[in-house]
mmCIF file with all atom_site columns, N, CA and C in Angstrom:
data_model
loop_
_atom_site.group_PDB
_atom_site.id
_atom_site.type_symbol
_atom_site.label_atom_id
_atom_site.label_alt_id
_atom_site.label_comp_id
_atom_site.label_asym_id
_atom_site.label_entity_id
_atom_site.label_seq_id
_atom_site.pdbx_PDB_ins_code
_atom_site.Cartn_x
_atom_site.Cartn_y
_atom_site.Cartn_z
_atom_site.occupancy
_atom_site.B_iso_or_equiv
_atom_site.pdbx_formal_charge
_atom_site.auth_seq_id
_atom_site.auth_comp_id
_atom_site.auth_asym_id
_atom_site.auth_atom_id
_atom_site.pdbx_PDB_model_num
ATOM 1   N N  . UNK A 1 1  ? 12.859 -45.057 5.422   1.00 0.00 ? 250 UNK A N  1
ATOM 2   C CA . UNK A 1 1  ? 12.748 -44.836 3.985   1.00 0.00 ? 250 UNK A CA 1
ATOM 3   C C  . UNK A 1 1  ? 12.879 -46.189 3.273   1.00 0.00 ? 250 UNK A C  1
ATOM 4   N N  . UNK A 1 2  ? 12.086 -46.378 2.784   1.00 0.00 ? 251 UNK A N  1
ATOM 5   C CA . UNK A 1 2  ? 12.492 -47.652 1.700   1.00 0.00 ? 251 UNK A CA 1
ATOM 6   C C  . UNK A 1 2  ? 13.424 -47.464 0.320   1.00 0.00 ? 251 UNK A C  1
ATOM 7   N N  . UNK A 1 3  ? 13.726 -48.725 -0.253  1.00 0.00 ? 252 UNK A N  1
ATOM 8   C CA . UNK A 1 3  ? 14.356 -48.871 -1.411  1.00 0.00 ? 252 UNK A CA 1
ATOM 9   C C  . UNK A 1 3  ? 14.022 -47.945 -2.519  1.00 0.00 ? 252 UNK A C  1
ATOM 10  N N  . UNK A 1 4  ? 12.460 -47.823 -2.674  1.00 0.00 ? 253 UNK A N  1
ATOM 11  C CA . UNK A 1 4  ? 12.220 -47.461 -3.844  1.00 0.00 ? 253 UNK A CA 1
ATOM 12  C C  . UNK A 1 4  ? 11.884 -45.758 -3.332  1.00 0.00 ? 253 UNK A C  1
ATOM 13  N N  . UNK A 1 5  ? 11.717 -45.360 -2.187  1.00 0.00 ? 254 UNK A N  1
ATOM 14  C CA . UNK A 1 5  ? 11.364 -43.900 -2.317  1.00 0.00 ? 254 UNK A CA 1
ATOM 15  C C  . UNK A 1 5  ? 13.239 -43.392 -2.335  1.00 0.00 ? 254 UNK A C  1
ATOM 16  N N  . UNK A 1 6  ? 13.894 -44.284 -1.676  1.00 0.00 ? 255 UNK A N  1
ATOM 17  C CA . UNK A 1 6  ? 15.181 -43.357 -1.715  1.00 0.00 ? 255 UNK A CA 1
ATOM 18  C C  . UNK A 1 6  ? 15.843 -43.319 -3.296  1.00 0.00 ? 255 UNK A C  1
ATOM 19  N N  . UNK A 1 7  ? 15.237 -44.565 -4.067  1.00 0.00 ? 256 UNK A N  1
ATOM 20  C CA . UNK A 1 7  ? 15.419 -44.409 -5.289  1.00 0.00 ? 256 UNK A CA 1
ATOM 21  C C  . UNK A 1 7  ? 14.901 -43.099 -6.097  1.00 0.00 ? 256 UNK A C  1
ATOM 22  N N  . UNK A 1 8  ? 13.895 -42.753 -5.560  1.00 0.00 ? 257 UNK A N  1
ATOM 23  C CA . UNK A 1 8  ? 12.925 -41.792 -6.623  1.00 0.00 ? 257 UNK A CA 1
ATOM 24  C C  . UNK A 1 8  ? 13.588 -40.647 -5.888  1.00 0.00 ? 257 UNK A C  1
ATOM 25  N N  . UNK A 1 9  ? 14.349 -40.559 -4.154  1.00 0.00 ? 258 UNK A N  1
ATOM 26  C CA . UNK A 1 9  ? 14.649 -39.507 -4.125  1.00 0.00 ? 258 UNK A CA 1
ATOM 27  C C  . UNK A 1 9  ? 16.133 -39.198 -4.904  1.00 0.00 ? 258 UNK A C  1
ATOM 28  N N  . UNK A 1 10 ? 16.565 -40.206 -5.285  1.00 0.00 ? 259 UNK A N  1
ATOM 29  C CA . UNK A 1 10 ? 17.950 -39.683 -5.935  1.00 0.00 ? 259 UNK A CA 1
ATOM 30  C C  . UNK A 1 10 ? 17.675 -39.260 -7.567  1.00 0.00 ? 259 UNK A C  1
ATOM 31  N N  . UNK A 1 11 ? 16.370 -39.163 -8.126  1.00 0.00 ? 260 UNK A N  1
ATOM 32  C CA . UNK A 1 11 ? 16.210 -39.072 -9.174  1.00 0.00 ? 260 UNK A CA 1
ATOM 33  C C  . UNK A 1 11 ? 16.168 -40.433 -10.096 1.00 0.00 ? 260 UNK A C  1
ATOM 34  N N  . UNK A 1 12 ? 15.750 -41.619 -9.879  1.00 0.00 ? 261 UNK A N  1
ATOM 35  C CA . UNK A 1 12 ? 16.449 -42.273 -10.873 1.00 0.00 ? 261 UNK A CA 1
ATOM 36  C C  . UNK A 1 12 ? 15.272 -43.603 -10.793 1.00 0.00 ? 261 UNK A C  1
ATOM 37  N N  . UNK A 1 13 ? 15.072 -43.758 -12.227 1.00 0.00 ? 262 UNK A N  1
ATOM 38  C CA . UNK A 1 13 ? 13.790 -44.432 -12.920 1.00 0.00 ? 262 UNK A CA 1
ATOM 39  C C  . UNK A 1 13 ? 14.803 -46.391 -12.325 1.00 0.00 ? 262 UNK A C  1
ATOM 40  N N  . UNK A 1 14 ? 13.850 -47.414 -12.112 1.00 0.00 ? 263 UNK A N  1
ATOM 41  C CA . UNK A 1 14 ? 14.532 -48.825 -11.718 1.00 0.00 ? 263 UNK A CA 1
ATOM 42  C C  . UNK A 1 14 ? 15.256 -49.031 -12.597 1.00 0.00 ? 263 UNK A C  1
ATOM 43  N N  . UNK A 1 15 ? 14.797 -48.757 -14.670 1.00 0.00 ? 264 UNK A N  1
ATOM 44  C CA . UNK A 1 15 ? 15.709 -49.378 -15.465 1.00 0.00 ? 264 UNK A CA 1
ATOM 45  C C  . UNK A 1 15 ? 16.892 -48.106 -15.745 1.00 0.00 ? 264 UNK A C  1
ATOM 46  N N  . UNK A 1 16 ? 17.290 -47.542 -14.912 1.00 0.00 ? 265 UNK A N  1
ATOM 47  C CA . UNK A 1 16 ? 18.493 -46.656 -14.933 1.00 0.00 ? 265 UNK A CA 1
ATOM 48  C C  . UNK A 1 16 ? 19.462 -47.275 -13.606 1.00 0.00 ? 265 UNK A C  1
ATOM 49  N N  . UNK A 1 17 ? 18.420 -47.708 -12.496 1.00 0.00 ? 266 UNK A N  1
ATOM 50  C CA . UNK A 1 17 ? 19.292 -48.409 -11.597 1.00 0.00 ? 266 UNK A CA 1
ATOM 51  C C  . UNK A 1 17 ? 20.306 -49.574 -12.017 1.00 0.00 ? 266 UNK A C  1
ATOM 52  N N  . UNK A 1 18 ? 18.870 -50.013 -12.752 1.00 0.00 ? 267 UNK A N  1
ATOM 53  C CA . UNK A 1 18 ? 19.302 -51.681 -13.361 1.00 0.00 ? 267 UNK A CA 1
ATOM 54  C C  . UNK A 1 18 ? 20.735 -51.865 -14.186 1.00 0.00 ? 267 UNK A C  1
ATOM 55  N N  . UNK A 1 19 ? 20.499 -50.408 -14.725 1.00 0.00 ? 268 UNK A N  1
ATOM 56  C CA . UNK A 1 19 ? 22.348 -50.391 -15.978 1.00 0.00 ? 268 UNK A CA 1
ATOM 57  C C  . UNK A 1 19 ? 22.911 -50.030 -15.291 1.00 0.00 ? 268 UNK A C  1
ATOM 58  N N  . UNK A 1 20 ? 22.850 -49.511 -13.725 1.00 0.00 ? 269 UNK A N  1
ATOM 59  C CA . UNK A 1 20 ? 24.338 -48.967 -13.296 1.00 0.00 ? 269 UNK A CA 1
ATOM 60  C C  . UNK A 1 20 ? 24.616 -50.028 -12.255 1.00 0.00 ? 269 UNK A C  1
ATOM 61  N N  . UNK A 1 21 ? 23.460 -50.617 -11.584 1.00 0.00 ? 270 UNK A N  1
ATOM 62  C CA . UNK A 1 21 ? 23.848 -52.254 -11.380 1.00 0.00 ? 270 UNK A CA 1
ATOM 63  C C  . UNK A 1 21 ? 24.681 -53.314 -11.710 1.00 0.00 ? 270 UNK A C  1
ATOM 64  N N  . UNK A 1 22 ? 24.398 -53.134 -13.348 1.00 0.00 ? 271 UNK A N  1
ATOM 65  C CA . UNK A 1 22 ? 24.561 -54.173 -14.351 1.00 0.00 ? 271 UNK A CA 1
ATOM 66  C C  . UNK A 1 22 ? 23.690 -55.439 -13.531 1.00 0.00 ? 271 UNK A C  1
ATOM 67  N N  . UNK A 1 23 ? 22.150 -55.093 -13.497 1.00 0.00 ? 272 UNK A N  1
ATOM 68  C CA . UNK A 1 23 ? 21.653 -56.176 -13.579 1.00 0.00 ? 272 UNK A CA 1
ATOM 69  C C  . UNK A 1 23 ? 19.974 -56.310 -14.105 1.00 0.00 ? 272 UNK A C  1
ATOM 70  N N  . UNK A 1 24 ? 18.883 -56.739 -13.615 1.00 0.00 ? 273 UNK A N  1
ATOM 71  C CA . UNK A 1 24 ? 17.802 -56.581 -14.444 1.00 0.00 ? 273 UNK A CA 1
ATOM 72  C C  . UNK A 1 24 ? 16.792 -55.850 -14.278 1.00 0.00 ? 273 UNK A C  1
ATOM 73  N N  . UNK A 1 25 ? 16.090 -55.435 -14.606 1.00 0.00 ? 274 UNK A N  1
ATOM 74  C CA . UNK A 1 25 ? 15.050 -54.081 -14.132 1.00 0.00 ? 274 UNK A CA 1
ATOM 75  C C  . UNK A 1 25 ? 13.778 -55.239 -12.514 1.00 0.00 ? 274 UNK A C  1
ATOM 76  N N  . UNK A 1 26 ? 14.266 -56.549 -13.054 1.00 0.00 ? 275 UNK A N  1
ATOM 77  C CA . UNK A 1 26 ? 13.585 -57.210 -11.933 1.00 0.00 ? 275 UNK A CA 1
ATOM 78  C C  . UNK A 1 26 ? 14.140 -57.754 -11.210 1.00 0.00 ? 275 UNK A C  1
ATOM 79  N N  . UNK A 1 27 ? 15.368 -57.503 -11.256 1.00 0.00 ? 276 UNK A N  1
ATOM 80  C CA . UNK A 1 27 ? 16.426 -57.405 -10.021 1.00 0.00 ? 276 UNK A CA 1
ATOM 81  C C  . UNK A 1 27 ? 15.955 -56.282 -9.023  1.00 0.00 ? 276 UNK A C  1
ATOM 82  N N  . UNK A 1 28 ? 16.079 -55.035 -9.675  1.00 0.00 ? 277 UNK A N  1
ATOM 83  C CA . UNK A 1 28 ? 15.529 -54.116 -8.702  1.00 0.00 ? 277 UNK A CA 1
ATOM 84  C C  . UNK A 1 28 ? 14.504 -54.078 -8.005  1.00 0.00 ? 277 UNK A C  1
ATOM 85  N N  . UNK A 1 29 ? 13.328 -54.414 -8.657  1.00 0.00 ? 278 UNK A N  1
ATOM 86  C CA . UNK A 1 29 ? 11.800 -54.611 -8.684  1.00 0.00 ? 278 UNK A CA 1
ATOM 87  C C  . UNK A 1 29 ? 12.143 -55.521 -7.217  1.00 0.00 ? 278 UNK A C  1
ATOM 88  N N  . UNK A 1 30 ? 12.483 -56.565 -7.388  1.00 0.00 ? 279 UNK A N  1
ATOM 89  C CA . UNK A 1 30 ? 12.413 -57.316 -6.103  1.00 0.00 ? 279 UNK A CA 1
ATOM 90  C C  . UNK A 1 30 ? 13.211 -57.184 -5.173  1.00 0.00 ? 279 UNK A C  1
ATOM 91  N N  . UNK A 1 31 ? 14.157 -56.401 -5.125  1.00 0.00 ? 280 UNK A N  1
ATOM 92  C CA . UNK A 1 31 ? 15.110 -56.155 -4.224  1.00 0.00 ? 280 UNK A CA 1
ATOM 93  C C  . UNK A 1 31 ? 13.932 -54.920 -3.206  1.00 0.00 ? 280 UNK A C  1
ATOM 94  N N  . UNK A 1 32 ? 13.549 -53.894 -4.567  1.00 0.00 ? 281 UNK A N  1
ATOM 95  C CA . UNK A 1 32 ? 12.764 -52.906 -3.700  1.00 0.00 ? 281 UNK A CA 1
ATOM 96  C C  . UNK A 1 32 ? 11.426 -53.808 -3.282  1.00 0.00 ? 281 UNK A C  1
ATOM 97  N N  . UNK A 1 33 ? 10.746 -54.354 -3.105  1.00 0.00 ? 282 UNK A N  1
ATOM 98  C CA . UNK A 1 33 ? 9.633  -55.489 -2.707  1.00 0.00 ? 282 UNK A CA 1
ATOM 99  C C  . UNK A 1 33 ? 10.022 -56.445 -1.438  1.00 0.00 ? 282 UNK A C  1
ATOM 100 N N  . UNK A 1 34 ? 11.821 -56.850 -1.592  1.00 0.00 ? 283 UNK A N  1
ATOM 101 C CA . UNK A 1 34 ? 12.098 -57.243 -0.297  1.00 0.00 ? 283 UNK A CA 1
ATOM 102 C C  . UNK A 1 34 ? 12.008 -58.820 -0.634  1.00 0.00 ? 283 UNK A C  1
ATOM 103 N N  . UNK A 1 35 ? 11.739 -59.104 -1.903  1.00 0.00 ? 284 UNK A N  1
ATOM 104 C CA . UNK A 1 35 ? 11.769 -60.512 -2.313  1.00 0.00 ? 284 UNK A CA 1
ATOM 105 C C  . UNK A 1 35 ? 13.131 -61.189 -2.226  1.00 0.00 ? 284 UNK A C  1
ATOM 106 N N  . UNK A 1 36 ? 14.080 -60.324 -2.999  1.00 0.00 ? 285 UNK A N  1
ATOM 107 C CA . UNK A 1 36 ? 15.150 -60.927 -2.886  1.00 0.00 ? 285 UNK A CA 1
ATOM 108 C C  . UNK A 1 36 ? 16.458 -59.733 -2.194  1.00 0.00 ? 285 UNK A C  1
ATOM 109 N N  . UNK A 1 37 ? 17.582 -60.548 -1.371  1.00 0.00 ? 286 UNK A N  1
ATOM 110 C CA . UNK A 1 37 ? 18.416 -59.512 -0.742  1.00 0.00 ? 286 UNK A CA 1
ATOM 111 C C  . UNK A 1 37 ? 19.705 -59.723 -2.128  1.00 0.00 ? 286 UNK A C  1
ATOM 112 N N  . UNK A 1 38 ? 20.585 -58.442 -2.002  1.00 0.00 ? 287 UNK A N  1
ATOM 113 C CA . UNK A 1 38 ? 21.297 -58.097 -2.593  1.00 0.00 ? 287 UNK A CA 1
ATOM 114 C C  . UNK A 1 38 ? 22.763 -58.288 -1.484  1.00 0.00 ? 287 UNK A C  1
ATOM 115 N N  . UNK A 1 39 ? 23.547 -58.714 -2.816  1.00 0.00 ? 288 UNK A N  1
ATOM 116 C CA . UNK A 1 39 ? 25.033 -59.108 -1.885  1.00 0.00 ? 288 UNK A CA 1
ATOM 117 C C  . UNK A 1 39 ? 25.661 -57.563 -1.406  1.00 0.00 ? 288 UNK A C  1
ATOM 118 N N  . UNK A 1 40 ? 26.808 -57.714 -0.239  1.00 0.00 ? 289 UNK A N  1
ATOM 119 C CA . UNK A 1 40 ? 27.372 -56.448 0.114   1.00 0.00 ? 289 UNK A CA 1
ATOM 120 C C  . UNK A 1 40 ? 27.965 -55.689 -0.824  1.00 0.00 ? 289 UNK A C  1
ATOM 121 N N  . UNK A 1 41 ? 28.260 -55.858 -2.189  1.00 0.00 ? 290 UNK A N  1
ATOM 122 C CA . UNK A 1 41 ? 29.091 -55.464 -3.004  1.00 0.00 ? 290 UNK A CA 1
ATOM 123 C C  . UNK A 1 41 ? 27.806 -54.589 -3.798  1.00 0.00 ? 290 UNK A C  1
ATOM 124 N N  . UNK A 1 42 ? 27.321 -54.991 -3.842  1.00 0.00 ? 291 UNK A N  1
ATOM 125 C CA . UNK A 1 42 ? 25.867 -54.437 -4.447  1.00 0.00 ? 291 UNK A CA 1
ATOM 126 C C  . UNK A 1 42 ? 24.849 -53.259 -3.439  1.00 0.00 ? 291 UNK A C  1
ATOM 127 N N  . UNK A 1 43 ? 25.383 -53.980 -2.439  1.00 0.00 ? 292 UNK A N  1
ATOM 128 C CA . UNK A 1 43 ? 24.694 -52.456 -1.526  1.00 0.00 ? 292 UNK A CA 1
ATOM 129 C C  . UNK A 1 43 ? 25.201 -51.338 -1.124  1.00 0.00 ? 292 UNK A C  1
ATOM 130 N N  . UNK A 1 44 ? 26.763 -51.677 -1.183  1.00 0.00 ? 293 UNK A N  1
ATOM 131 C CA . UNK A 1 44 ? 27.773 -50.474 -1.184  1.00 0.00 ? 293 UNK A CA 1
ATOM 132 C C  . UNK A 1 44 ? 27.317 -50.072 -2.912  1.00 0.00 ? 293 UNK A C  1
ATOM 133 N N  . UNK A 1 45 ? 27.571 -50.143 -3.350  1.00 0.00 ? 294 UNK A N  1
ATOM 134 C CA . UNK A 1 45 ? 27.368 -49.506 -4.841  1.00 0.00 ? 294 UNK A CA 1
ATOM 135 C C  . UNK A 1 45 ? 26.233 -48.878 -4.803  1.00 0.00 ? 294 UNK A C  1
ATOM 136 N N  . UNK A 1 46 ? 25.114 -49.215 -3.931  1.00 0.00 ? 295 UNK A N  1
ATOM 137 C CA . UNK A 1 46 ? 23.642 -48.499 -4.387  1.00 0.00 ? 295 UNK A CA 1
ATOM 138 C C  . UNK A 1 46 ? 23.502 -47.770 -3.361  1.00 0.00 ? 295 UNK A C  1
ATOM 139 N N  . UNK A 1 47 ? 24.242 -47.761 -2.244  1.00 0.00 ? 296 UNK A N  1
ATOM 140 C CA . UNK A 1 47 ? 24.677 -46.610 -1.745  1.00 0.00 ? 296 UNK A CA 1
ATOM 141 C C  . UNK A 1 47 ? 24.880 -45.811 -1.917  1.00 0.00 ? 296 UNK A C  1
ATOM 142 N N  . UNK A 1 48 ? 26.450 -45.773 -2.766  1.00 0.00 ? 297 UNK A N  1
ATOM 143 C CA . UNK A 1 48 ? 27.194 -44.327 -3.526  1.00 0.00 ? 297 UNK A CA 1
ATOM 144 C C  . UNK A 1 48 ? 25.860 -44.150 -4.344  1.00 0.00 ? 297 UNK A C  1
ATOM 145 N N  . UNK A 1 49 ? 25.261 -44.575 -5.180  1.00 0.00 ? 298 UNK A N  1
ATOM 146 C CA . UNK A 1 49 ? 24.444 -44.346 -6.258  1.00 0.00 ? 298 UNK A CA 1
ATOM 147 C C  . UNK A 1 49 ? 23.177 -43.451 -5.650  1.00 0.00 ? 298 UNK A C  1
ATOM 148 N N  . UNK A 1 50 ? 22.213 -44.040 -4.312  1.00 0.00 ? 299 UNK A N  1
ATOM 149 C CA . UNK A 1 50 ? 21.262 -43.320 -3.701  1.00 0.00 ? 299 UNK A CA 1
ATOM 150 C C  . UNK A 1 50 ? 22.075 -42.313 -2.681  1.00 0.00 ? 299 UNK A C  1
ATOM 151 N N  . UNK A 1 51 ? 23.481 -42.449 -3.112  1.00 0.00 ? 300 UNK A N  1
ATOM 152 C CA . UNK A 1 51 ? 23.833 -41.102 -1.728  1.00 0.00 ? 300 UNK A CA 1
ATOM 153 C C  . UNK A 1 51 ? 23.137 -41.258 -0.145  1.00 0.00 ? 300 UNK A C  1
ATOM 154 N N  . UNK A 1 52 ? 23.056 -42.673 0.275   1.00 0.00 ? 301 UNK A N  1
ATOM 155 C CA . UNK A 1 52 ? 22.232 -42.665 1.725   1.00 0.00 ? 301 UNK A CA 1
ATOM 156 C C  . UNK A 1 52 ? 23.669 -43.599 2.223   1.00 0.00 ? 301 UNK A C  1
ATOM 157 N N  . UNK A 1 53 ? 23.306 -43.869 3.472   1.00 0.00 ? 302 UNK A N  1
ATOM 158 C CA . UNK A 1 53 ? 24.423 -44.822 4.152   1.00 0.00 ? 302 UNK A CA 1
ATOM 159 C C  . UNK A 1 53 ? 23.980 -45.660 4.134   1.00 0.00 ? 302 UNK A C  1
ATOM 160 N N  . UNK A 1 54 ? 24.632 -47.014 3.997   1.00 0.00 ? 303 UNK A N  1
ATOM 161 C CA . UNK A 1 54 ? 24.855 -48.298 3.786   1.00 0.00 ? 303 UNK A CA 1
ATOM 162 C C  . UNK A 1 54 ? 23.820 -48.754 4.452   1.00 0.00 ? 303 UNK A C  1
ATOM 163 N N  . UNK A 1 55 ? 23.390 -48.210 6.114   1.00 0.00 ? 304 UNK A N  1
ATOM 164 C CA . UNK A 1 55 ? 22.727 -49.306 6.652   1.00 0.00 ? 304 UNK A CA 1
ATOM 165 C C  . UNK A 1 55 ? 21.534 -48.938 5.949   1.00 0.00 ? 304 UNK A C  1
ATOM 166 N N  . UNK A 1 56 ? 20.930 -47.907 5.531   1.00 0.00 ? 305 UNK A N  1
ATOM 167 C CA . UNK A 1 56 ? 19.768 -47.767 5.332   1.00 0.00 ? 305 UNK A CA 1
ATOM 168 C C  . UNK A 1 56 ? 19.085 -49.125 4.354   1.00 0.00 ? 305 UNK A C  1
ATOM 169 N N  . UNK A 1 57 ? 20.486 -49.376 3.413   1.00 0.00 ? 306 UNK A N  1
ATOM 170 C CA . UNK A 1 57 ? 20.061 -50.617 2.155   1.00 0.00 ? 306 UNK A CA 1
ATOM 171 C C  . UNK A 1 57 ? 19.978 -51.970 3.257   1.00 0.00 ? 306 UNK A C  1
ATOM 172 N N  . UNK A 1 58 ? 20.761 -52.191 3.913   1.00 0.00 ? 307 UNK A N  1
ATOM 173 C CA . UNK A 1 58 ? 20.560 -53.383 4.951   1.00 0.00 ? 307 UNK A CA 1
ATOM 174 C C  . UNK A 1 58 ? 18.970 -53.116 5.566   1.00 0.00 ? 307 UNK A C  1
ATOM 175 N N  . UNK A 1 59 ? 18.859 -52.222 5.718   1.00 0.00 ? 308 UNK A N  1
ATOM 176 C CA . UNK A 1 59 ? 17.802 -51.907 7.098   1.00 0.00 ? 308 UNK A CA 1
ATOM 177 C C  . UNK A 1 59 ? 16.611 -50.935 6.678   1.00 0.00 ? 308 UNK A C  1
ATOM 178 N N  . UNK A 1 60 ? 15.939 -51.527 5.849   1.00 0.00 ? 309 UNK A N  1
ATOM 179 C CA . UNK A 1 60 ? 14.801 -50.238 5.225   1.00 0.00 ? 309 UNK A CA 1
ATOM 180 C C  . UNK A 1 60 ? 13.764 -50.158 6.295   1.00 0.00 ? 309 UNK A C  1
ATOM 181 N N  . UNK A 1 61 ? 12.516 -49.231 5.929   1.00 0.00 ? 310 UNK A N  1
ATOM 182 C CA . UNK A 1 61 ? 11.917 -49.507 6.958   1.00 0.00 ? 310 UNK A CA 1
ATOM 183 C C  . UNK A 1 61 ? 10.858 -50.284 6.781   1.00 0.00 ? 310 UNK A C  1
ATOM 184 N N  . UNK A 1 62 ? 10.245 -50.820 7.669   1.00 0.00 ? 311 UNK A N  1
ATOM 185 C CA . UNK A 1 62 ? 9.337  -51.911 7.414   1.00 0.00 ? 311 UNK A CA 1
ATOM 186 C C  . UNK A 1 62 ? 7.910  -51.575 7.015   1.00 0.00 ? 311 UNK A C  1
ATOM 187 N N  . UNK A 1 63 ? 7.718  -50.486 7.264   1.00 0.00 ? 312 UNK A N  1
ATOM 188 C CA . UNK A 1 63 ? 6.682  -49.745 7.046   1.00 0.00 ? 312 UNK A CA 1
ATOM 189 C C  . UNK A 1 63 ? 6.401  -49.536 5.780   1.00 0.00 ? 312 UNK A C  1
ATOM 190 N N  . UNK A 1 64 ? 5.022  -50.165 4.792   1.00 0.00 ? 313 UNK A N  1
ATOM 191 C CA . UNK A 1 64 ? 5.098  -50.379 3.565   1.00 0.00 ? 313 UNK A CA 1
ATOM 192 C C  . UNK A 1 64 ? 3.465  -49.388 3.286   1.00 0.00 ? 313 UNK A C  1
#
């Protein structure tokens, strides 16, 4: 599963991620794109938030 489908499966639009982040709607954008990685403190949080386990945010699938 990638970033952005487990996003859409928890219900939730990038600039809703982005405020519970506290960061920018192109923070997300590239995090889900794989441009840029996100610190551990940030992937535990978007964890609880997508309700998936941790590794999944470490370890999406590569399959695009």
């Amino acid at each position: 599963i990638t970033l952005a489908a487990a996003r859409i499966n928890a219900g939730l639009t990038q600039i809703q991620v982005a405020s519970e982040m506290h960061v920018s709607k192109q923070t997300v954008v590239n995090w889900e794109k794989g441009k840029t990685e996100m610190q551990i403190n940030q992937a535990r949080k978007l964890s609880d938030l997508y309700k998936m386990p941790l590794d999944y945010i470490f370890l999406p699938s590569t399959s695009n």
